[in-house]
Amino acid sequence: AAWLRYGALPAEQAAAYSIKTVTVLGSHDETSPVASAVRELVDGVSKILGVTVSLTSDTSSLSTSIVVAIREDYLAAGNTLSASATDFLDHTDGYWVDPQKTLILGSDARGVLYGAFAYLSQLAQGTLSSTPFGSRPRAPVRWINQWDNMDGTIERGYGGRSLFFEGGRVVEDLSRVKEYARLMASIGLNGIVINNVNANPSLLSEECLSQGVKRVADTMRPYGVRIGLALNFDTPRTLGGLETSDPLDAGVVAWWGETTKRIYNHVPDMLGFTIKANSEGQPGPLSYGRTLAEGANMFAKALAPFGGFVFYRAFVYDHHLREDNPKNDRANAAVDFFAHLDDAFDDNVVVQVKFGPIDFQVREPVSPLLARLKRTKAVIEFMVAQEYMGQQSHAVYLAPEWKTILDFDMRVDGRPSLVRDILSPDGPFGWPVTGYTAVVNVGRDTTWLGHHLAMANLYAYGRLAWSPEAGARDLLDEWTRLTWGTDPVVVETVGNLLMDSWPAYEAHSGNLGIQTLCDILYTHYGPSPASQDGNGWGQWTRADQHGLGMDRTVATGTGFSGQYHPEVASLYENIETTPDDLLLWFHHVPYTHVLKSGKTVIQHFYDAHYEGAATVQTYPGRWEALRGKVDNARFEHVGFKLRYQAGHALVWRDSVCRFYHALSGIDDDKKRVGHY
Ligand code: GCW
């Protein structure tokens, strides 16, 4: 149920409502999102108000009915609309709710469903507006990428096995998939790529498409969720039996054309393809001496007749990079590989850019590529899966980190260019197709993500993809009220704890922009500052006995800072204007370098690690305040996880502090690290 629990309101509050029925205008079949909206309202209002609400076609008692309609059906019935309602209903997926008249209108079928969920959300939180309200998404692309493998495992999966696949095929029972589509729709998400970007060619076998992929699409469609597929570039060779997968080979082009047609036979509204190519050992156009654009455009041409899009990932980099060359820098890769191709991509290619230049670290600057493509459309990629962020064994609320990205001003051509505006059709580049995707690893675990508190991240992601200007704390409080109840003690406790969680995690893992400092060779979990350097993965810190940090300046370093537009470039080029929290991302400094705070870098490391770990130590005690206020099963489950996290934070603290103490030989002013 997650946040769709529809917990009952206190009786005296519920008594204020007189809803008995739901009435729909127009006719809609069972697979329409309008029908889902009606089912959701009947179920939700009944539970929240503790009454039995039913669907009726009798329009004589509208005063006690929720009236649900697509705008055109509402107008056809002789009604009129206010200018404010029209503002929202003029946009795809927009909705308008009038709580007084209990009227829910959508600009289209999906809009109706989103309006129904918005109404139910406010009703369940006890915060139903007394005046009419509307909303519309800032961006059309609001997607999820699952990294599910066909054998049922999930790459970076910490919430159980795949909901979609098992034993090389799509599972029989898709009831959890349906529940997932409901959750997605309730936060405004409208698309999902169901398989790992490290894609298995056999996904495209006729059996898998007709028996499996089609059923997944049919299951999610009533919730306004469309599916897309991640493809393996070499499929023509490995599955199709061709000699090559060269994107300019006529046979390969024809093969993709036919294959795409075959997919659309089964899934006529398929979104398109996501491509990870020439990345981490995956094949791609470069393997055939072709450009990335030639590779992307091959898929684009196959998809164009069906209105589909290629989401071509910008996560292309050399993972055998030589650290002995001080100019080498993995962070440069996205712009180096893609920026010069801005004019070369077909119209239905969208470049999918991870939010930071490296890889979902605890803190990164915004990927400069988001301000360097103009003609070519882009979407941002976030990660709800906590790969580097405690892997859902730690509670870490990520929305505050995402906000540092979304609210950042890229100063394109010297003008205001917030990332959240760039990712909107009404933004500086006017991309009609743009927005958001996030890697999510929901699995068969009853908690979905392996940790009840991790669900705040999924909730906030969907809500931010719809309204990127929303506040991290506001979204968290909504989620808490829906998930845990409206008791103010519960809302305060959960809210304060989770708002502390990203800063605390950063404090006891990697500070000052040095990256997360977890093991990067195998697990991406737990402290291992030594693992960053001495290998080709390029997540280097260049720590030695004198200092640490990557010199990414144009003047003396890798030149990365020069990938930004001039105002941002000069902000990061100069050590004086670089914010402390990204200092080591952009500059190599001695351990004794003095920060803006007045502390040395090394003392900051020690202090932050002790403070961060101390904050995490408070979590189990703070959670105790919820005993008896939430159900025992979830209370115990979270309590157990928080106690584990408190212990692991100490492991983090001591490993990182001792590592840098040994390397630098500099003692802790407060005599906690070292021998005294
Ligand atoms: O962060 C890395 C992960 C890989 C992942 C890759 C990617 C799917 O460690 O597991 O592969 O990113 O985003 O493609």
PDB file of C-alpha atoms and ligand atoms in Angstrom, residues 147 155-156 196-198 276 280 313 315 354 359 387-388 524, ligand 1:
ATOM      1  CA  TRP A 147      17.530  -2.205 -13.829  1.00  0.00           C
ATOM      2  CA  GLU A 155      21.287  -4.695 -10.779  1.00  0.00           C
ATOM      3  CA  ARG A 156      21.819  -2.671  -7.600  1.00  0.00           C
ATOM      4  CA  ASN A 196      18.229  -3.184 -17.156  1.00  0.00           C
ATOM      5  CA  VAL A 197      20.183  -0.786 -19.358  1.00  0.00           C
ATOM      6  CA  ASN A 198      22.763  -3.564 -19.400  1.00  0.00           C
ATOM      7  CA  LYS A 276      23.417   2.277 -22.917  1.00  0.00           C
ATOM      8  CA  GLU A 280      31.305  -0.090 -19.103  1.00  0.00           C
ATOM      9  CA  ARG A 313      22.401   7.650 -22.238  1.00  0.00           C
ATOM     10  CA  PHE A 315      26.954   7.781 -19.400  1.00  0.00           C
ATOM     11  CA  LYS A 354      23.026  11.548 -14.970  1.00  0.00           C
ATOM     12  CA  ASP A 359      27.885   8.672 -10.784  1.00  0.00           C
ATOM     13  CA  GLU A 387      23.620   2.529  -4.734  1.00  0.00           C
ATOM     14  CA  TYR A 388      26.271   4.778  -3.193  1.00  0.00           C
ATOM     15  CA  HIS A 524      29.706   0.417  -3.660  1.00  0.00           C
TER      16      HIS A 524
HETATM   17  O1  GCW B   1      26.637   3.358 -11.237  1.00  0.00           O
HETATM   18  C1  GCW B   1      26.910   2.424 -12.215  1.00  0.00           C
HETATM   19  C2  GCW B   1      26.451   1.140 -11.640  1.00  0.00           C
HETATM   20  C3  GCW B   1      26.194   0.089 -12.673  1.00  0.00           C
HETATM   21  C4  GCW B   1      25.227   0.670 -13.691  1.00  0.00           C
HETATM   22  C5  GCW B   1      25.850   1.910 -14.305  1.00  0.00           C
HETATM   23  C6  GCW B   1      24.902   2.604 -15.288  1.00  0.00           C
HETATM   24  C7  GCW B   1      23.508  -0.426 -14.931  1.00  0.00           C
HETATM   25  O2  GCW B   1      27.411   0.699 -10.706  1.00  0.00           O
HETATM   26  O3  GCW B   1      25.644  -1.006 -12.009  1.00  0.00           O
HETATM   27  O4  GCW B   1      24.865  -0.262 -14.669  1.00  0.00           O
HETATM   28  O5  GCW B   1      26.137   2.831 -13.303  1.00  0.00           O
HETATM   29  O6  GCW B   1      24.295   3.586 -14.902  1.00  0.00           O
HETATM   30  O7  GCW B   1      24.807   2.179 -16.414  1.00  0.00           O
END
